[in-house]
Amino acid sequence: MTVSPSAITRPCRPGEDTFHRVLSNDAARAPAATQYISGTVGSTKVFVIDDASEYGKGIADGVADTLVARSSTVTPCSRSRPTSPRPSPR
């Protein structure tokens, strides 16, 4: 069995047949990203962009909302479809 915080090309090692991807949801990741953007980097003016997918929208909206709550200036989200399709999970 393999446990990973991210998707990887070969999720299982030879002889393993189970893979678990462990991620927090957008409600936990958005405040963490905001802390990094406003606290660590020190940005007060931010432009948020996402790829218009269900995955990207949640985190982008969460980060934008959390930044606004912290008095940062946020340019509204720009939704942009990728020019090439994402590789499908294997």
Short mmCIF file of N, CA, C and O in Angstrom, two decimals:
data_model
loop_
_atom_site.label_atom_id
_atom_site.label_comp_id
_atom_site.label_asym_id
_atom_site.label_seq_id
_atom_site.Cartn_x
_atom_site.Cartn_y
_atom_site.Cartn_z
N MET A 1 0.84 -1.17 0.00
CA MET A 1 0.00 0.00 0.00
C MET A 1 0.89 1.24 0.00
O MET A 1 1.90 1.28 0.68
N THR A 2 0.49 2.25 -0.76
CA THR A 2 1.19 3.52 -0.82
C THR A 2 0.24 4.62 -0.37
O THR A 2 -0.93 4.64 -0.76
N VAL A 3 0.71 5.55 0.45
CA VAL A 3 -0.06 6.71 0.87
C VAL A 3 0.74 7.94 0.44
O VAL A 3 1.93 8.04 0.71
N SER A 4 0.08 8.87 -0.27
CA SER A 4 0.78 10.03 -0.80
C SER A 4 -0.09 11.28 -0.66
O SER A 4 -1.31 11.21 -0.79
N PRO A 5 0.54 12.45 -0.40
CA PRO A 5 -0.23 13.69 -0.34
C PRO A 5 -0.50 14.28 -1.73
O PRO A 5 -1.10 15.33 -1.85
N SER A 6 -0.04 13.61 -2.77
CA SER A 6 -0.25 14.13 -4.12
C SER A 6 -0.43 12.98 -5.10
O SER A 6 -0.17 11.83 -4.78
N ALA A 7 -0.88 13.34 -6.27
CA ALA A 7 -0.99 12.33 -7.33
C ALA A 7 0.40 12.15 -7.91
O ALA A 7 1.13 13.10 -8.13
N ILE A 8 0.76 10.93 -8.16
CA ILE A 8 2.07 10.64 -8.73
C ILE A 8 1.90 9.72 -9.93
O ILE A 8 0.88 9.04 -10.06
N THR A 9 2.88 9.70 -10.80
CA THR A 9 2.76 8.92 -12.03
C THR A 9 2.58 7.44 -11.75
O THR A 9 1.73 6.79 -12.33
N ARG A 10 3.38 6.88 -10.88
CA ARG A 10 3.28 5.47 -10.51
C ARG A 10 2.89 5.38 -9.06
O ARG A 10 3.75 5.35 -8.19
N PRO A 11 1.60 5.32 -8.78
CA PRO A 11 1.18 5.38 -7.37
C PRO A 11 1.59 4.16 -6.55
O PRO A 11 1.83 4.29 -5.37
N CYS A 12 1.69 3.00 -7.15
CA CYS A 12 1.99 1.80 -6.38
C CYS A 12 3.39 1.29 -6.69
O CYS A 12 3.84 1.34 -7.82
N ARG A 13 4.04 0.80 -5.67
CA ARG A 13 5.34 0.17 -5.84
C ARG A 13 5.13 -1.25 -6.38
O ARG A 13 4.05 -1.81 -6.23
N PRO A 14 6.15 -1.84 -6.98
CA PRO A 14 6.01 -3.22 -7.45
C PRO A 14 5.51 -4.13 -6.33
O PRO A 14 5.99 -4.08 -5.20
N GLY A 15 4.49 -4.92 -6.65
CA GLY A 15 3.92 -5.84 -5.67
C GLY A 15 2.80 -5.24 -4.84
O GLY A 15 2.13 -5.94 -4.08
N GLU A 16 2.56 -3.94 -4.94
CA GLU A 16 1.48 -3.29 -4.20
C GLU A 16 0.30 -3.08 -5.12
O GLU A 16 0.46 -2.81 -6.31
N ASP A 17 -0.90 -3.17 -4.58
CA ASP A 17 -2.08 -2.98 -5.41
C ASP A 17 -3.06 -1.97 -4.83
O ASP A 17 -4.16 -1.81 -5.33
N THR A 18 -2.66 -1.25 -3.79
CA THR A 18 -3.55 -0.27 -3.17
C THR A 18 -2.84 1.07 -3.08
O THR A 18 -1.68 1.14 -2.68
N PHE A 19 -3.55 2.14 -3.45
CA PHE A 19 -3.02 3.50 -3.39
C PHE A 19 -4.04 4.40 -2.72
O PHE A 19 -5.21 4.37 -3.05
N HIS A 20 -3.60 5.19 -1.74
CA HIS A 20 -4.47 6.17 -1.07
C HIS A 20 -3.87 7.55 -1.26
O HIS A 20 -2.71 7.78 -0.94
N ARG A 21 -4.66 8.46 -1.80
CA ARG A 21 -4.23 9.85 -1.94
C ARG A 21 -4.88 10.62 -0.80
O ARG A 21 -6.10 10.65 -0.66
N VAL A 22 -4.07 11.27 0.00
CA VAL A 22 -4.55 11.95 1.19
C VAL A 22 -4.45 13.46 0.97
O VAL A 22 -3.37 14.00 0.78
N LEU A 23 -5.59 14.12 0.97
CA LEU A 23 -5.63 15.58 0.78
C LEU A 23 -6.66 16.19 1.72
O LEU A 23 -7.69 15.59 2.01
N SER A 24 -6.38 17.39 2.14
CA SER A 24 -7.41 18.12 2.88
C SER A 24 -8.35 18.77 1.87
O SER A 24 -8.03 18.89 0.69
N ASN A 25 -9.50 19.19 2.33
CA ASN A 25 -10.45 19.82 1.41
C ASN A 25 -10.15 21.31 1.25
O ASN A 25 -9.28 21.86 1.93
N ASP A 26 -10.89 21.96 0.35
CA ASP A 26 -10.66 23.37 0.06
C ASP A 26 -10.83 24.25 1.30
O ASP A 26 -10.14 25.26 1.44
N ALA A 27 -11.71 23.86 2.20
CA ALA A 27 -11.95 24.66 3.41
C ALA A 27 -10.71 24.70 4.30
O ALA A 27 -10.51 25.66 5.05
N ALA A 28 -9.86 23.71 4.22
CA ALA A 28 -8.61 23.70 4.99
C ALA A 28 -7.45 24.26 4.17
O ALA A 28 -6.57 24.95 4.72
N ARG A 29 -7.43 23.99 2.87
CA ARG A 29 -6.31 24.44 2.04
C ARG A 29 -6.35 25.93 1.74
O ARG A 29 -5.30 26.57 1.65
N ALA A 30 -7.54 26.50 1.58
CA ALA A 30 -7.63 27.93 1.24
C ALA A 30 -7.03 28.82 2.34
O ALA A 30 -6.22 29.71 2.03
N PRO A 31 -7.37 28.62 3.61
CA PRO A 31 -6.73 29.45 4.64
C PRO A 31 -5.21 29.25 4.72
O PRO A 31 -4.47 30.20 4.97
N ALA A 32 -4.74 28.03 4.48
CA ALA A 32 -3.30 27.78 4.50
C ALA A 32 -2.61 28.52 3.35
O ALA A 32 -1.55 29.13 3.53
N ALA A 33 -3.21 28.47 2.16
CA ALA A 33 -2.65 29.19 1.01
C ALA A 33 -2.68 30.70 1.26
O ALA A 33 -1.72 31.41 0.95
N THR A 34 -3.76 31.17 1.85
CA THR A 34 -3.88 32.60 2.17
C THR A 34 -2.83 33.03 3.17
O THR A 34 -2.25 34.11 3.04
N GLN A 35 -2.59 32.20 4.17
CA GLN A 35 -1.55 32.52 5.16
C GLN A 35 -0.20 32.66 4.48
O GLN A 35 0.57 33.57 4.77
N TYR A 36 0.09 31.78 3.55
CA TYR A 36 1.35 31.86 2.82
C TYR A 36 1.41 33.13 1.97
O TYR A 36 2.40 33.86 1.98
N ILE A 37 0.34 33.40 1.22
CA ILE A 37 0.31 34.56 0.32
C ILE A 37 0.41 35.87 1.08
O ILE A 37 1.21 36.73 0.76
N SER A 38 -0.41 36.03 2.12
CA SER A 38 -0.43 37.30 2.83
C SER A 38 0.60 37.37 3.96
O SER A 38 1.18 38.42 4.20
N GLY A 39 0.85 36.24 4.62
CA GLY A 39 1.79 36.24 5.74
C GLY A 39 3.24 36.07 5.31
O GLY A 39 4.07 36.95 5.53
N THR A 40 3.56 34.97 4.68
CA THR A 40 4.93 34.66 4.31
C THR A 40 5.43 35.55 3.17
O THR A 40 6.50 36.16 3.26
N VAL A 41 4.66 35.64 2.10
CA VAL A 41 5.06 36.45 0.94
C VAL A 41 4.81 37.94 1.21
O VAL A 41 5.55 38.79 0.75
N GLY A 42 3.76 38.24 1.95
CA GLY A 42 3.45 39.63 2.28
C GLY A 42 2.66 40.37 1.22
O GLY A 42 2.62 41.59 1.21
N SER A 43 2.00 39.64 0.34
CA SER A 43 1.23 40.28 -0.74
C SER A 43 -0.07 40.88 -0.19
O SER A 43 -0.75 40.26 0.60
N THR A 44 -0.37 42.08 -0.65
CA THR A 44 -1.65 42.73 -0.27
C THR A 44 -2.54 42.93 -1.49
O THR A 44 -3.71 43.23 -1.33
N LYS A 45 -1.99 42.79 -2.68
CA LYS A 45 -2.76 42.87 -3.93
C LYS A 45 -2.55 41.56 -4.66
O LYS A 45 -1.41 41.21 -5.01
N VAL A 46 -3.64 40.83 -4.91
CA VAL A 46 -3.53 39.48 -5.46
C VAL A 46 -4.51 39.31 -6.62
O VAL A 46 -5.64 39.77 -6.55
N PHE A 47 -4.06 38.63 -7.66
CA PHE A 47 -4.91 38.23 -8.78
C PHE A 47 -5.04 36.72 -8.71
O PHE A 47 -4.04 36.01 -8.68
N VAL A 48 -6.27 36.23 -8.65
CA VAL A 48 -6.51 34.79 -8.55
C VAL A 48 -6.99 34.28 -9.90
O VAL A 48 -7.89 34.85 -10.50
N ILE A 49 -6.38 33.21 -10.37
CA ILE A 49 -6.77 32.61 -11.64
C ILE A 49 -6.92 31.10 -11.44
O ILE A 49 -6.21 30.51 -10.63
N ASP A 50 -7.87 30.51 -12.12
CA ASP A 50 -8.01 29.05 -12.08
C ASP A 50 -8.37 28.54 -13.45
O ASP A 50 -8.62 29.32 -14.37
N ASP A 51 -8.41 27.23 -13.59
CA ASP A 51 -8.64 26.62 -14.91
C ASP A 51 -10.10 26.31 -15.20
O ASP A 51 -10.41 25.60 -16.14
N ALA A 52 -11.01 26.83 -14.40
CA ALA A 52 -12.46 26.66 -14.58
C ALA A 52 -12.93 25.23 -14.37
O ALA A 52 -14.05 24.90 -14.71
N SER A 53 -12.09 24.40 -13.77
CA SER A 53 -12.51 23.04 -13.46
C SER A 53 -13.15 23.01 -12.08
O SER A 53 -12.99 23.94 -11.29
N GLU A 54 -13.85 21.96 -11.77
CA GLU A 54 -14.43 21.83 -10.43
C GLU A 54 -13.34 21.79 -9.37
O GLU A 54 -13.53 22.25 -8.27
N TYR A 55 -12.19 21.24 -9.71
CA TYR A 55 -11.08 21.19 -8.76
C TYR A 55 -10.52 22.60 -8.53
O TYR A 55 -10.30 23.00 -7.40
N GLY A 56 -10.29 23.35 -9.59
CA GLY A 56 -9.68 24.67 -9.47
C GLY A 56 -10.59 25.73 -8.88
O GLY A 56 -10.16 26.61 -8.15
N LYS A 57 -11.87 25.66 -9.20
CA LYS A 57 -12.82 26.69 -8.75
C LYS A 57 -12.91 26.77 -7.23
O LYS A 57 -12.87 27.86 -6.66
N GLY A 58 -13.01 25.65 -6.56
CA GLY A 58 -13.18 25.66 -5.11
C GLY A 58 -12.02 26.28 -4.37
O GLY A 58 -12.22 27.13 -3.49
N ILE A 59 -10.82 25.91 -4.74
CA ILE A 59 -9.65 26.46 -4.05
C ILE A 59 -9.45 27.93 -4.42
O ILE A 59 -9.13 28.76 -3.57
N ALA A 60 -9.68 28.28 -5.69
CA ALA A 60 -9.52 29.68 -6.11
C ALA A 60 -10.52 30.58 -5.39
O ALA A 60 -10.15 31.64 -4.88
N ASP A 61 -11.78 30.18 -5.35
CA ASP A 61 -12.79 30.98 -4.65
C ASP A 61 -12.49 31.07 -3.16
O ASP A 61 -12.64 32.12 -2.54
N GLY A 62 -12.05 29.96 -2.57
CA GLY A 62 -11.73 29.96 -1.14
C GLY A 62 -10.57 30.89 -0.80
O GLY A 62 -10.61 31.63 0.18
N VAL A 63 -9.54 30.87 -1.63
CA VAL A 63 -8.39 31.75 -1.41
C VAL A 63 -8.82 33.20 -1.57
O VAL A 63 -8.49 34.05 -0.74
N ALA A 64 -9.57 33.50 -2.63
CA ALA A 64 -10.02 34.88 -2.85
C ALA A 64 -10.87 35.37 -1.68
O ALA A 64 -10.65 36.48 -1.17
N ASP A 65 -11.82 34.56 -1.22
CA ASP A 65 -12.68 34.96 -0.10
C ASP A 65 -11.88 35.17 1.17
O ASP A 65 -12.11 36.13 1.92
N THR A 66 -10.92 34.29 1.44
CA THR A 66 -10.12 34.40 2.66
C THR A 66 -9.20 35.61 2.59
O THR A 66 -8.98 36.29 3.59
N LEU A 67 -8.64 35.90 1.41
CA LEU A 67 -7.81 37.09 1.27
C LEU A 67 -8.61 38.37 1.50
O LEU A 67 -8.16 39.28 2.18
N VAL A 68 -9.81 38.42 0.94
CA VAL A 68 -10.67 39.60 1.14
C VAL A 68 -10.98 39.77 2.63
O VAL A 68 -10.95 40.89 3.15
N ALA A 69 -11.24 38.67 3.32
CA ALA A 69 -11.52 38.75 4.75
C ALA A 69 -10.30 39.28 5.52
O ALA A 69 -10.46 39.86 6.60
N ARG A 70 -9.12 39.11 4.98
CA ARG A 70 -7.89 39.62 5.62
C ARG A 70 -7.52 41.00 5.08
O ARG A 70 -6.38 41.45 5.25
N SER A 71 -8.42 41.65 4.40
CA SER A 71 -8.25 43.02 3.88
C SER A 71 -7.24 43.14 2.75
O SER A 71 -6.67 44.20 2.55
N SER A 72 -7.01 42.07 2.01
CA SER A 72 -6.18 42.16 0.81
C SER A 72 -7.05 42.60 -0.35
O SER A 72 -8.26 42.35 -0.36
N THR A 73 -6.47 43.24 -1.33
CA THR A 73 -7.17 43.60 -2.54
C THR A 73 -7.06 42.42 -3.50
O THR A 73 -5.95 41.99 -3.82
N VAL A 74 -8.21 41.91 -3.93
CA VAL A 74 -8.21 40.74 -4.82
C VAL A 74 -8.92 41.10 -6.11
O VAL A 74 -10.06 41.55 -6.11
N THR A 75 -8.22 40.92 -7.23
CA THR A 75 -8.84 41.06 -8.53
C THR A 75 -9.72 39.83 -8.74
O THR A 75 -9.28 38.72 -8.45
N PRO A 76 -10.95 40.00 -9.20
CA PRO A 76 -11.85 38.85 -9.36
C PRO A 76 -11.22 37.71 -10.14
O PRO A 76 -10.41 37.92 -11.02
N CYS A 77 -11.65 36.52 -9.81
CA CYS A 77 -11.13 35.31 -10.46
C CYS A 77 -11.30 35.37 -11.97
O CYS A 77 -12.31 35.82 -12.47
N SER A 78 -10.29 34.90 -12.64
CA SER A 78 -10.36 34.74 -14.08
C SER A 78 -10.47 33.26 -14.36
O SER A 78 -9.64 32.48 -13.93
N ARG A 79 -11.50 32.86 -15.06
CA ARG A 79 -11.69 31.44 -15.39
C ARG A 79 -11.15 31.20 -16.78
O ARG A 79 -11.57 31.83 -17.74
N SER A 80 -10.21 30.31 -16.89
CA SER A 80 -9.55 30.06 -18.16
C SER A 80 -9.41 28.57 -18.40
O SER A 80 -8.83 27.87 -17.59
N ARG A 81 -9.94 28.09 -19.50
CA ARG A 81 -9.81 26.68 -19.86
C ARG A 81 -8.39 26.43 -20.36
O ARG A 81 -7.85 27.24 -21.12
N PRO A 82 -7.77 25.32 -19.97
CA PRO A 82 -6.44 25.01 -20.48
C PRO A 82 -6.46 24.81 -21.99
O PRO A 82 -7.46 24.39 -22.55
N THR A 83 -5.34 25.12 -22.64
CA THR A 83 -5.28 24.97 -24.09
C THR A 83 -5.07 23.53 -24.51
O THR A 83 -5.37 23.16 -25.61
N SER A 84 -4.54 22.71 -23.64
CA SER A 84 -4.40 21.29 -23.96
C SER A 84 -5.05 20.48 -22.84
O SER A 84 -5.04 20.90 -21.69
N PRO A 85 -5.61 19.33 -23.17
CA PRO A 85 -6.29 18.54 -22.14
C PRO A 85 -5.29 18.02 -21.12
O PRO A 85 -4.13 17.78 -21.42
N ARG A 86 -5.77 17.90 -19.88
CA ARG A 86 -4.96 17.32 -18.82
C ARG A 86 -4.83 15.82 -19.06
O ARG A 86 -5.75 15.19 -19.53
N PRO A 87 -3.68 15.28 -18.68
CA PRO A 87 -3.57 13.82 -18.81
C PRO A 87 -4.55 13.13 -17.87
O PRO A 87 -4.78 13.61 -16.76
N SER A 88 -5.14 12.07 -18.32
CA SER A 88 -6.10 11.36 -17.47
C SER A 88 -5.33 10.51 -16.46
O SER A 88 -4.25 10.00 -16.75
N PRO A 89 -5.91 10.35 -15.25
CA PRO A 89 -5.25 9.51 -14.25
C PRO A 89 -5.16 8.07 -14.73
O PRO A 89 -6.03 7.59 -15.44
N ARG A 90 -4.12 7.40 -14.33
CA ARG A 90 -3.93 6.02 -14.77
C ARG A 90 -4.44 5.06 -13.75
O ARG A 90 -4.47 5.20 -12.65
#
